[in-house]
XYZ file of C-alpha atoms in Angstrom:
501
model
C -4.680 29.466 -5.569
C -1.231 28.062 -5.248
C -0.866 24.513 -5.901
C 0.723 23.233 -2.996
C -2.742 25.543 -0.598
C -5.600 23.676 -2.787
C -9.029 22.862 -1.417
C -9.482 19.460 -0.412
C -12.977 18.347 -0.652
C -13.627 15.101 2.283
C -17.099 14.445 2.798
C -18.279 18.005 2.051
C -15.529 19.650 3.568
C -12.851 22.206 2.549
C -10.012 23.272 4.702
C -6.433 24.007 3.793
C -3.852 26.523 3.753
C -5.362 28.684 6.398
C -3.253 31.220 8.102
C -3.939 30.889 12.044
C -6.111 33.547 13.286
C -3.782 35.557 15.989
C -0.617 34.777 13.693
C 2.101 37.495 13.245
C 4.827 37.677 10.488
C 7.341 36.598 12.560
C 5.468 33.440 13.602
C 3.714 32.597 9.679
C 6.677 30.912 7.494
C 5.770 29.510 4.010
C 3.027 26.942 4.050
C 4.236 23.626 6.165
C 1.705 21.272 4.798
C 2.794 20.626 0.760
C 3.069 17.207 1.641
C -0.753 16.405 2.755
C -1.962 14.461 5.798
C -3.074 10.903 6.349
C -4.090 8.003 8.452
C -3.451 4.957 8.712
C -3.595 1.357 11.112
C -7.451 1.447 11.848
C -8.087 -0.196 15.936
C -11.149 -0.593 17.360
C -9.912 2.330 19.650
C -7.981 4.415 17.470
C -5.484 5.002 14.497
C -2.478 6.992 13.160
C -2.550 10.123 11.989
C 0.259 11.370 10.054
C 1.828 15.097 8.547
C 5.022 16.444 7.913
C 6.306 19.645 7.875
C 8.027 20.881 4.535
C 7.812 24.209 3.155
C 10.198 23.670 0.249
C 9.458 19.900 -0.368
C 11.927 19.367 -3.324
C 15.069 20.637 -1.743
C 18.057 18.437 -1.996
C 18.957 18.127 1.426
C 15.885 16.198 1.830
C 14.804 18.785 5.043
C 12.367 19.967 3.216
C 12.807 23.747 3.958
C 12.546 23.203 8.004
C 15.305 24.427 10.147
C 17.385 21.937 12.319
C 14.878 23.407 15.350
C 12.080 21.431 16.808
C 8.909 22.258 15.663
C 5.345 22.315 18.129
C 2.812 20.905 15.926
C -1.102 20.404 17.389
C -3.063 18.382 16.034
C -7.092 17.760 16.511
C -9.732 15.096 16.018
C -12.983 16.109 15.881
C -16.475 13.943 15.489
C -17.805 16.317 12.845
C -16.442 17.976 9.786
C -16.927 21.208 11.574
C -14.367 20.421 14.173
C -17.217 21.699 16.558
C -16.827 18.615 18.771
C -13.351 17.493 19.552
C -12.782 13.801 20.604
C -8.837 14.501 21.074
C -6.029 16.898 20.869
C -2.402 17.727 21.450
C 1.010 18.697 20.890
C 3.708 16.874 19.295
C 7.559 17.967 18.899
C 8.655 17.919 14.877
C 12.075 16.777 14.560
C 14.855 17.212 12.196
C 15.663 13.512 12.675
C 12.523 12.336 11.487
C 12.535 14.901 8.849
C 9.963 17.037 10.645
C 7.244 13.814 10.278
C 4.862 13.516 12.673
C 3.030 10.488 13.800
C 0.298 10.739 16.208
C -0.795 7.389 17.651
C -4.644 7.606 19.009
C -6.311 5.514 21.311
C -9.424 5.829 23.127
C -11.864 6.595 20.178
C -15.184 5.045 19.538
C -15.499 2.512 17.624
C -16.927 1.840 14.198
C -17.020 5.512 13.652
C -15.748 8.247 11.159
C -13.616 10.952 12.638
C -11.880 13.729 11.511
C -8.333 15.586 11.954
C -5.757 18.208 11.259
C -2.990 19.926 12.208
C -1.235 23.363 12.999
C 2.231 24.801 12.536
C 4.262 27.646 12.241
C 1.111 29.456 11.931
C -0.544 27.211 9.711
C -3.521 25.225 9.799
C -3.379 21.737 7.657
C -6.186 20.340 5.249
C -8.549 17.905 6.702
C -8.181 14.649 6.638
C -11.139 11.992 7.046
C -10.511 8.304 9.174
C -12.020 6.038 10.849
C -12.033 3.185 13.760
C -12.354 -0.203 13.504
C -14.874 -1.810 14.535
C -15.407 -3.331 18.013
C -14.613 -7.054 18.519
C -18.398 -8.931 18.210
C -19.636 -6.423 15.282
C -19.522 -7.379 11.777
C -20.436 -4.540 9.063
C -20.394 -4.343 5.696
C -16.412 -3.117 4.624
C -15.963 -1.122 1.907
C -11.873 -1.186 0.750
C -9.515 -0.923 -1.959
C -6.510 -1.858 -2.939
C -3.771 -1.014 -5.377
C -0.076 -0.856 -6.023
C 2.618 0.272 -8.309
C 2.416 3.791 -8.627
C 4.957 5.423 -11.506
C 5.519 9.468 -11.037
C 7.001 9.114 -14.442
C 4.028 6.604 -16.060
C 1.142 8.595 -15.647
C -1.429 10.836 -13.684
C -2.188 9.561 -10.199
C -5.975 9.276 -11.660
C -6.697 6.002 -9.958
C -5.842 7.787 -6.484
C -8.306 10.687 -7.069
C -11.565 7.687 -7.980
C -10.378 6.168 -4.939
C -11.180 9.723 -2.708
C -13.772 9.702 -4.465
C -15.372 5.972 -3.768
C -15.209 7.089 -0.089
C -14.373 3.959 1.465
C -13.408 2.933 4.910
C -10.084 1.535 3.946
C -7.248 1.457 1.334
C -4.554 -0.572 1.159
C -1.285 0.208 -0.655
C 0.536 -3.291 -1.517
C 4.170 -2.060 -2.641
C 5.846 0.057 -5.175
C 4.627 3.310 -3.447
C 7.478 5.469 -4.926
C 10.399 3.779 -7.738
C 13.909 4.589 -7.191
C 15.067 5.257 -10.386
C 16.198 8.502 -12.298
C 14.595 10.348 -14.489
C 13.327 8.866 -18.085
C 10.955 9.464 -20.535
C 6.845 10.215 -19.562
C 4.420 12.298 -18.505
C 6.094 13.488 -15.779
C 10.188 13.722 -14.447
C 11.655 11.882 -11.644
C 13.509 14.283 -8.804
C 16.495 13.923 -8.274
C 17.464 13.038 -11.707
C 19.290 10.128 -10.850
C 18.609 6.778 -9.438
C 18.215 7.476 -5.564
C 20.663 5.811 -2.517
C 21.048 8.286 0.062
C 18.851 9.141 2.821
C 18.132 12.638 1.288
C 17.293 11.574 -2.310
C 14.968 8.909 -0.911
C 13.250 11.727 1.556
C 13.326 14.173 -2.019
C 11.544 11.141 -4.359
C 9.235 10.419 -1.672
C 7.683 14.479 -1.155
C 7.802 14.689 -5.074
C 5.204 11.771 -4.889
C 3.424 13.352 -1.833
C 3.247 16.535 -3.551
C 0.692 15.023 -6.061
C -2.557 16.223 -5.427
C -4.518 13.567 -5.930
C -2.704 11.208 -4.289
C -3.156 13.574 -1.069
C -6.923 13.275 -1.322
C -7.150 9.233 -1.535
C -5.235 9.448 2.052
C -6.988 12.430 3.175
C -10.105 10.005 2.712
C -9.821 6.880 4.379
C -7.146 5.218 6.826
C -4.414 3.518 4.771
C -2.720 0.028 5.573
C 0.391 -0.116 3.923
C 3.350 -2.566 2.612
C 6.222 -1.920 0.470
C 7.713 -4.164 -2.884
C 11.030 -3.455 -3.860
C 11.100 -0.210 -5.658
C 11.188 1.594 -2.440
C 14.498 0.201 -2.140
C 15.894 -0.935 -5.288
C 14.283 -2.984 -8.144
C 14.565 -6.966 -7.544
C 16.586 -6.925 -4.323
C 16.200 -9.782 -1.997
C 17.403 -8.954 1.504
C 20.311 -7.451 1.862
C 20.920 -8.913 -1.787
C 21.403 -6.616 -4.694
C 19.334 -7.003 -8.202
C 22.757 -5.605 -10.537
C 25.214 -3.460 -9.707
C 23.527 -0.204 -10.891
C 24.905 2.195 -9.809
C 28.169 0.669 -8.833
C 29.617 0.825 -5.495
C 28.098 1.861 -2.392
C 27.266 0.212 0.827
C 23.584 -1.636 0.450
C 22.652 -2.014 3.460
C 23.165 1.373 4.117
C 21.092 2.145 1.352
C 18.186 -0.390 2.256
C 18.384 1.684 6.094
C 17.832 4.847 4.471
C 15.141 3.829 2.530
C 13.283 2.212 4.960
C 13.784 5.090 7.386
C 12.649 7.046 4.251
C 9.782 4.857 3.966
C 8.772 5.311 7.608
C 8.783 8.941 7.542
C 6.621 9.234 4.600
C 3.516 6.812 5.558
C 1.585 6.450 8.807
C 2.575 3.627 10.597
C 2.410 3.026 14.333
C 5.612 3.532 16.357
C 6.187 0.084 16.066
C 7.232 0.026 12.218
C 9.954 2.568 13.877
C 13.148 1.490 11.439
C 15.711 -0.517 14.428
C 19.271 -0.055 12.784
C 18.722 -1.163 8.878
C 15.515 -3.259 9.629
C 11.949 -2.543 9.908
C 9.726 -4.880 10.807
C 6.396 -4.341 8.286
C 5.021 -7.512 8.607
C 1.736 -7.226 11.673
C -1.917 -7.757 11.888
C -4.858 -6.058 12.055
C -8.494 -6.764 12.940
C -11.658 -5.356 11.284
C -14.649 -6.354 14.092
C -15.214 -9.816 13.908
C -15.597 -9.668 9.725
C -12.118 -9.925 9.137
C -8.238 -10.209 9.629
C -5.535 -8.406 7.754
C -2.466 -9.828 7.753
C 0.009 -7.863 6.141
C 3.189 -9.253 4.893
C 6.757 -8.118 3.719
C 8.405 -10.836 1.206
C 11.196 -8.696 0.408
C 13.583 -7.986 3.526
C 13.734 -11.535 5.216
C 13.543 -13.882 1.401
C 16.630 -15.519 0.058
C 17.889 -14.653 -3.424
C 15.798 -15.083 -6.277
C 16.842 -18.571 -7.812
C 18.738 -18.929 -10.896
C 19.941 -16.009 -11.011
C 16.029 -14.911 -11.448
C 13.592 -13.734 -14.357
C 11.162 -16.454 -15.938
C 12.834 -19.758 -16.490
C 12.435 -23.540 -15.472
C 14.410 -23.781 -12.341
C 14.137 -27.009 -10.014
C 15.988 -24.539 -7.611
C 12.940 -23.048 -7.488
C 11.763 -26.333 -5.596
C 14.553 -26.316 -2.880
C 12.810 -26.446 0.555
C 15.375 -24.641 2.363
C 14.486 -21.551 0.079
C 12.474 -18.810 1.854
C 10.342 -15.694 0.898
C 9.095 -15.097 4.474
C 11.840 -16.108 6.579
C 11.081 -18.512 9.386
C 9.348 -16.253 11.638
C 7.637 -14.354 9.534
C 6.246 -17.802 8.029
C 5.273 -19.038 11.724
C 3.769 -15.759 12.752
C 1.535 -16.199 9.464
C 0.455 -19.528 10.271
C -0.249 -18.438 14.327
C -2.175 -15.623 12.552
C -4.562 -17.789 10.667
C -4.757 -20.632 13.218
C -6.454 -18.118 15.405
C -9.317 -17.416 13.479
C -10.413 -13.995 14.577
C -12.882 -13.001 11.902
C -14.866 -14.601 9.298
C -12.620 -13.528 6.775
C -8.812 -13.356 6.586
C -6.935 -11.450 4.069
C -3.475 -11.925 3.392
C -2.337 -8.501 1.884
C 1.187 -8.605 0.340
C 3.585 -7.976 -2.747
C 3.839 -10.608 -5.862
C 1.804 -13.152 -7.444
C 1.115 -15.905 -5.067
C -0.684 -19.108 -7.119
C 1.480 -21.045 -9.707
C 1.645 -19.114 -13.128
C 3.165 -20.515 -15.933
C 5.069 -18.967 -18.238
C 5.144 -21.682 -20.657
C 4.515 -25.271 -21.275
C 8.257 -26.469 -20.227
C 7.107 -24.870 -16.665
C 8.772 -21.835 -16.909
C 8.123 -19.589 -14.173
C 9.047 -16.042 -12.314
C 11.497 -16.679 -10.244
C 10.792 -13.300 -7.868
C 7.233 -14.249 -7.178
C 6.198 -17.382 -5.119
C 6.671 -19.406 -7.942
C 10.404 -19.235 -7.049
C 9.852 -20.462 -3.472
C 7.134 -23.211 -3.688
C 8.366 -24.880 -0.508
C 7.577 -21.919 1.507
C 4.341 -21.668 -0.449
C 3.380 -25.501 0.202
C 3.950 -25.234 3.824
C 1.808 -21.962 4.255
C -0.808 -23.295 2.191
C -0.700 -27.192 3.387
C -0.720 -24.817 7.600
C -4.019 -23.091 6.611
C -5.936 -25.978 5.298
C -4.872 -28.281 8.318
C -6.038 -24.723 10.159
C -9.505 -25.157 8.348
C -8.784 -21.441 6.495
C -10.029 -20.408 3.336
C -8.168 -16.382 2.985
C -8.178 -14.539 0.319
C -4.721 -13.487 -0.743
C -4.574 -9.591 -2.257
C -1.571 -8.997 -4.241
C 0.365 -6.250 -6.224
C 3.391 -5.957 -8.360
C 2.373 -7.450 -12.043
C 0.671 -4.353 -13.357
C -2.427 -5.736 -14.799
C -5.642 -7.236 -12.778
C -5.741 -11.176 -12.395
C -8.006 -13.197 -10.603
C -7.238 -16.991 -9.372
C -8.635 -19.753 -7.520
C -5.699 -21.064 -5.345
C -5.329 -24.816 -5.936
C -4.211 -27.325 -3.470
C -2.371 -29.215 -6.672
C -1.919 -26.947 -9.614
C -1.474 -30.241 -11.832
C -4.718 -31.720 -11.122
C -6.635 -29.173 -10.511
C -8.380 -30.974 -7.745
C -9.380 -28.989 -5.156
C -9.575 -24.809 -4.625
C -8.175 -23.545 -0.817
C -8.430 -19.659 -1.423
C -8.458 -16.873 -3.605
C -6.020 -14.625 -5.017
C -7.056 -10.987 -6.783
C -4.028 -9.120 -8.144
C -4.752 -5.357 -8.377
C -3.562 -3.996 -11.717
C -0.797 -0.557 -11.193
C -1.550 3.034 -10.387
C 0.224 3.997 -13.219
C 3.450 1.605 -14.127
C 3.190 0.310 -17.705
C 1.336 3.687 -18.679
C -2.315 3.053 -20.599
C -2.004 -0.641 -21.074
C -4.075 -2.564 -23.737
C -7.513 -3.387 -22.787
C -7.875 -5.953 -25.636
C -4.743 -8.012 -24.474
C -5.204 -11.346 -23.400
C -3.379 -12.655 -20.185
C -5.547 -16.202 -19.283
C -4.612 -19.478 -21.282
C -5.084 -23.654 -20.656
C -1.159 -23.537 -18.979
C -3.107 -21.957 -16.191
C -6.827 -23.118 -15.940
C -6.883 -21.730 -12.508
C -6.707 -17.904 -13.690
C -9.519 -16.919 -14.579
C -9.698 -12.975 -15.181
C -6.820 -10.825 -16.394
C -6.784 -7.242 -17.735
C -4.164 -5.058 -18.632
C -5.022 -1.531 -17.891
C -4.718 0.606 -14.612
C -6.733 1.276 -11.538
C -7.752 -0.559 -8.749
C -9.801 -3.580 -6.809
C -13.247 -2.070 -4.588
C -14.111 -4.980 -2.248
C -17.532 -5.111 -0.449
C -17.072 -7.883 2.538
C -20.193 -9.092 4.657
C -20.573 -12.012 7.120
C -21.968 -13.740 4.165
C -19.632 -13.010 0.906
C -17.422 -10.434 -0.761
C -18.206 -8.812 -3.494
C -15.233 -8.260 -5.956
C -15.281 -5.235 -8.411
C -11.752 -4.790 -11.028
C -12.186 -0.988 -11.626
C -9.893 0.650 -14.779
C -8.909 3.720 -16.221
C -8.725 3.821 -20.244
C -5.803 6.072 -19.946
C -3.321 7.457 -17.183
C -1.292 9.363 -19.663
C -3.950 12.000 -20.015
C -5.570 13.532 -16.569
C -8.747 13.166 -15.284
C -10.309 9.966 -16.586
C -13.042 8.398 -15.928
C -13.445 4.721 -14.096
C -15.331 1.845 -14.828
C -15.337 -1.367 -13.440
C -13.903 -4.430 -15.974
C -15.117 -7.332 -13.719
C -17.041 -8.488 -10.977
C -16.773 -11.664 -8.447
C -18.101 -12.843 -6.125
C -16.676 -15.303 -3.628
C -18.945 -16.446 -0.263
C -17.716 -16.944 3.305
C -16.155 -20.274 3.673
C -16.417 -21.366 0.239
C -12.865 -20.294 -1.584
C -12.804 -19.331 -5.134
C -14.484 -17.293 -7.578
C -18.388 -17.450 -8.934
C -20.272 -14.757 -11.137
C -21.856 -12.340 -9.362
C-alpha cells in the first residue's frame, strides 16, 4: 500500500484511497488526497471541514500536481462511521487560487454530537475524518482537549500527533510553529525546498511536506482543530511587518508575510473569515464550548511592536515602556470585551509565548519576545480581568519544554494568584530533550512544574475543575514511542492556580 493511500483508523473506521465506483480512466487521475483532511472551529451548529487537492504534493510550483482548471469536489457528513445516514452534503469548486484547498463551512448540525466526513474528486474518494459540534449554549459536559505546539519536520517523528489520534478527544488546539521556514539542516528528516522559504510556492511546498506526514493526518482526522500561528510560519522572531535579521537578504517582507499567511490559510481549516485581506489575516476570534467554557484565541505576532532592545534575554527597562504593545489596541480591547462577558465557567486564553514573568537571572533579565518584553500590555490585560472578576487559564506554546505557573498579580511579592498558565512542551523542536533537566528555581517561586521533553498537555474541564495531565515522549528521534504522562494538576472553577491532584 502506497504511502500517500494508507488506512486511517477513526473510531473503528478505515477509508482511504478508494477509486469511485462508476469511474473511468479518463476521469481517475493520481490520488488527490496526499495531503489528508481535517476540521476545525467547533459551533454549536456546525464546523469546518477542510481538504485539498494535490496529486504531486512536493512539486515546486507549489500546485501540487492540479491543473489551472477548477475542480468539483463533494463532500459528505454523515452521523455514523458507515456514512449510512447523511446529515449534509455538497459540491464545492477547487481553485487554482486557493491552491485547490477546500473549505466547507457547516451549519445546521446537532449539537454536542460526533459526526463524520469526506470527500470525492477526480474519481477519488478521501479518508475519513472524525469532528464534532459544540455544545449548545445552557449544557456543560465534561471536555476532553489537547494542546501542543512547535512541530520540527527536521527534529523528529510527529509521534506526539499519532498519541493525540489516539487519546480521541473532542478538541486539539495547535498554538504556533505549525511548519518552520527554514532550509534544510541536519536530523531525522530534510526540509523541502532546501532553502529557507519566501515565496508563495515554497511556503505552499513546506506546508504539504508537513501535511504529508502520516501521523500528523490522523491527529486532525480525529478531532476538530482550533488553530494559531507563532512566528515560524513566517519567519523566526519577526514582529509585524518587522524583520528578525536580514537572512536571506533582500526581498520585500511584507510580501513575504502575505504569502505566508495566504499559505497558512490554505493549509488549516479556518472559517472564511480568517480569509487573508491583502497581507493581513485576522487570527485573533472566539469560540464557545456550551456554557463550560470560552476560547479566546490570540495572535501576538502580526499587530506587536518590535521586540525591545534589540531582543533576546537581557535587563531592559524598555521592556517597561507603556506605549509598547504585543496585541495592538484592538486586539487588547476585544480581549478584555471577551472576558468581561463571561460566557462560560471557564475561559481559556490560547496563544503563542510565555505569558507570567520569568526570570532569567537575578539582575532581572528577561526574554524580550515573550510578554516579559511588554509588561504594560500585560498589566493592563491582567489588572481588566480581575476588575472583570476572571480567573482564565492562559495555554501557551513556543518554549519547547512543559511549564506550569500560577499567574501573580505582583511577581515581587508574591501576594496574590489571578490565573493559570500551562506551557505545552514541542512536537518535536529541540529533538529528545533531557528528562532530568531542571527548569524551576527561587528567581521564579511562581513556576512550579517544568520538563524538558516532547509531547503534549490532555485537559479534562468540568463545571467543577480541570484536570491537568503533562504527557511526554522519551524520544522523537526514533518512531513510534510510547507516552506517559510527567505531571498532573489540578486547578478548580473559580479558584486560579495549581493544587495536586
Amino acid at each position: 500500500m502506497t504511502l500517500q493511500r494508507r488506512t486511517f483508523l477513526i473510531g473503528g473506521l478505515a477509508s482511504a484511497g478508494v477509486v469511485l465506483a462508476g469511474s473511468t480512466a479518463a476521469t481517475a487521475v493520481a490520488y488527490p488526497f496526499t495531503l489528508g483532511v481535517a476540521s476545525g472551529e467547533p459551533a454549536a451548529d456546525g464546523f469546518v471541514i477542510w481538504t485539498r487537492l494535490a496529486p504531486s504534493p512536493l512539486n515546486a510550483d507549489g500546485l501540487g500536481g492540479m491543473t489551472s482548471a477548477d475542480a468539483a469536489v463533494e463532500w459528505q457528513v454523515a452521523t455514523d462511521a458507515n456514512f449510512t445516514q447523511i446529515a449534509a452534503s455538497g459540491t464545492v469548486a477547487a481553485t487554482q487560487a486557493w491552491a485547490h484547498s477546500v473549505h466547507v463551512t457547516l451549519t445546521g448540525l446537532q449539537p454536542g454530537r460526533e459526526y463524520w466526513y469526506r470527500f470525492r474528486a477526480l474519481g477519488h474518494i478521501s479518508q475519513v475524518g472524525r469532528a464534532r459540534t459544540a455544545p449548545a449554549v445552557g449544557s456543560s459536559p465534561a471536555l476532553t482537549m489537547l494542546f501542543t505546539s512547535c512541530s520540527h519536520y527536521e527534529a523528529g517523528y510527529f509521534t506526539a500527533y499519532r498519541r493525540m489520534a489516539e487519546e480521541n478527544p473532542d478538541l486539539i488546539l495547535h498554538l504556533g510553529d505549525y511548519i518552520y521556514e527554514g532550509g534544510a539542516g541536519s536530523g531525522v528528516r530534510t526540509h523541502q525546498p532546501s532553502g529557507e522559504i519566501t515565496s508563495l510556492a515554497n511556503y505552499r511546498v513546506r506546508h504539504a511536506l508537513y501535511k504529508r506526514d502520516v501521523d500528523l493526518q490522523a491527529a486532525h482526522a480525529a478531532a476538530p482543530w482550533l488553530v494559531v500561528w507563532d512566528d515560524h510560519e513566517v519567519e523566526n522572531n519577526y514582529a509585524n511587518l518587522v524583520r528578525a535579521d536580514n537572512s536571506p537578504a533582500g526581498g520585500d517582507f511584507a510580501a513575504r508575510r502575505a504569502a505566508a499567511y495566504k499559505a497558512y490559510y490554505e493549509h488549516m481549516p479556518l472559517r472564511s473569515a480568517q480569509a487573508p485581506s491583502g497581507s493581513n489575516l485576522q487570527l485573533y476570534r472566539r469560540l464557545r464550548w456550551g456554557s463550560l467554557a470560552t476560547f479566546h484565541m490570540l495572535d501576538t505576532r502580526q499587530y506587536r511592536d518590535d521586540q525591545a532592545c534589540g531582543d533576546g534575554t537581557k535587563l531592559c527597562p524598555a521592556a517597561d515602556d507603556p506605549g509598547r504593545t504585543l496585541t495592538g489596541a484592538a486586539q487588547e480591547s476585544w480581549l478584555l470585551d471577551g472576558l468581561g462577558q463571561r460566557l462560560g465557567t471557564w475561559d481559556f486564553l490560547g496563544q503563542q509565548v510565555f505569558f507570567a514573568q520569568k526570570l532569567a537571572a537575578a539582575d532581572g533579565s528577561k526574554s524580550m519576545d515573550s510578554w516579559d518584553g511588554y509588561t504594560a500590555n500585560r498589566g493592563r490585560i491582567q489588572a481588566g480581568w480581575q476588575a472583570r472578576g476572571n480567573t482564565p487559564v492562559v495555554l501557551t506554546g513556543d518554549v519547547h519544554r512543559h511549564w506550569a505557573s500560577n499567574i501573580m498579580d505582583n511577581y515581587a511579592t508574591q501576594n496574590k494568584v489571578i490565573g493559570t498558565e500551562l506551557v505545552t512542551t514541542s512536537v518535536t523542536s529541540s529533538g529528545d530533550g533531557n528528562a532530568a533537566e531542571t527548569g524551576t528555581s527561587s528567581l521564579n517561586p511562581h513556576v512550579k512544574f517544568y520538563k524538558n521533553q516532547r509531547g503534549y498537555v490532555r485537559t479534562v474541564t468540568t463545571p467543577a475543575q480541570m484536570t491537568v495531565d503533562f504527557r511526554v515522549l522519551d524520544k522523537v528521534t526514533v518512531r513510534d514511542y510510547p507516552i506517559k504522562t510527567a505531571q498532573s494538576y489540578v486547578i478548580q472553577a473559580g479558584t486560579p492556580g495549581l493544587q495536586a491532584p
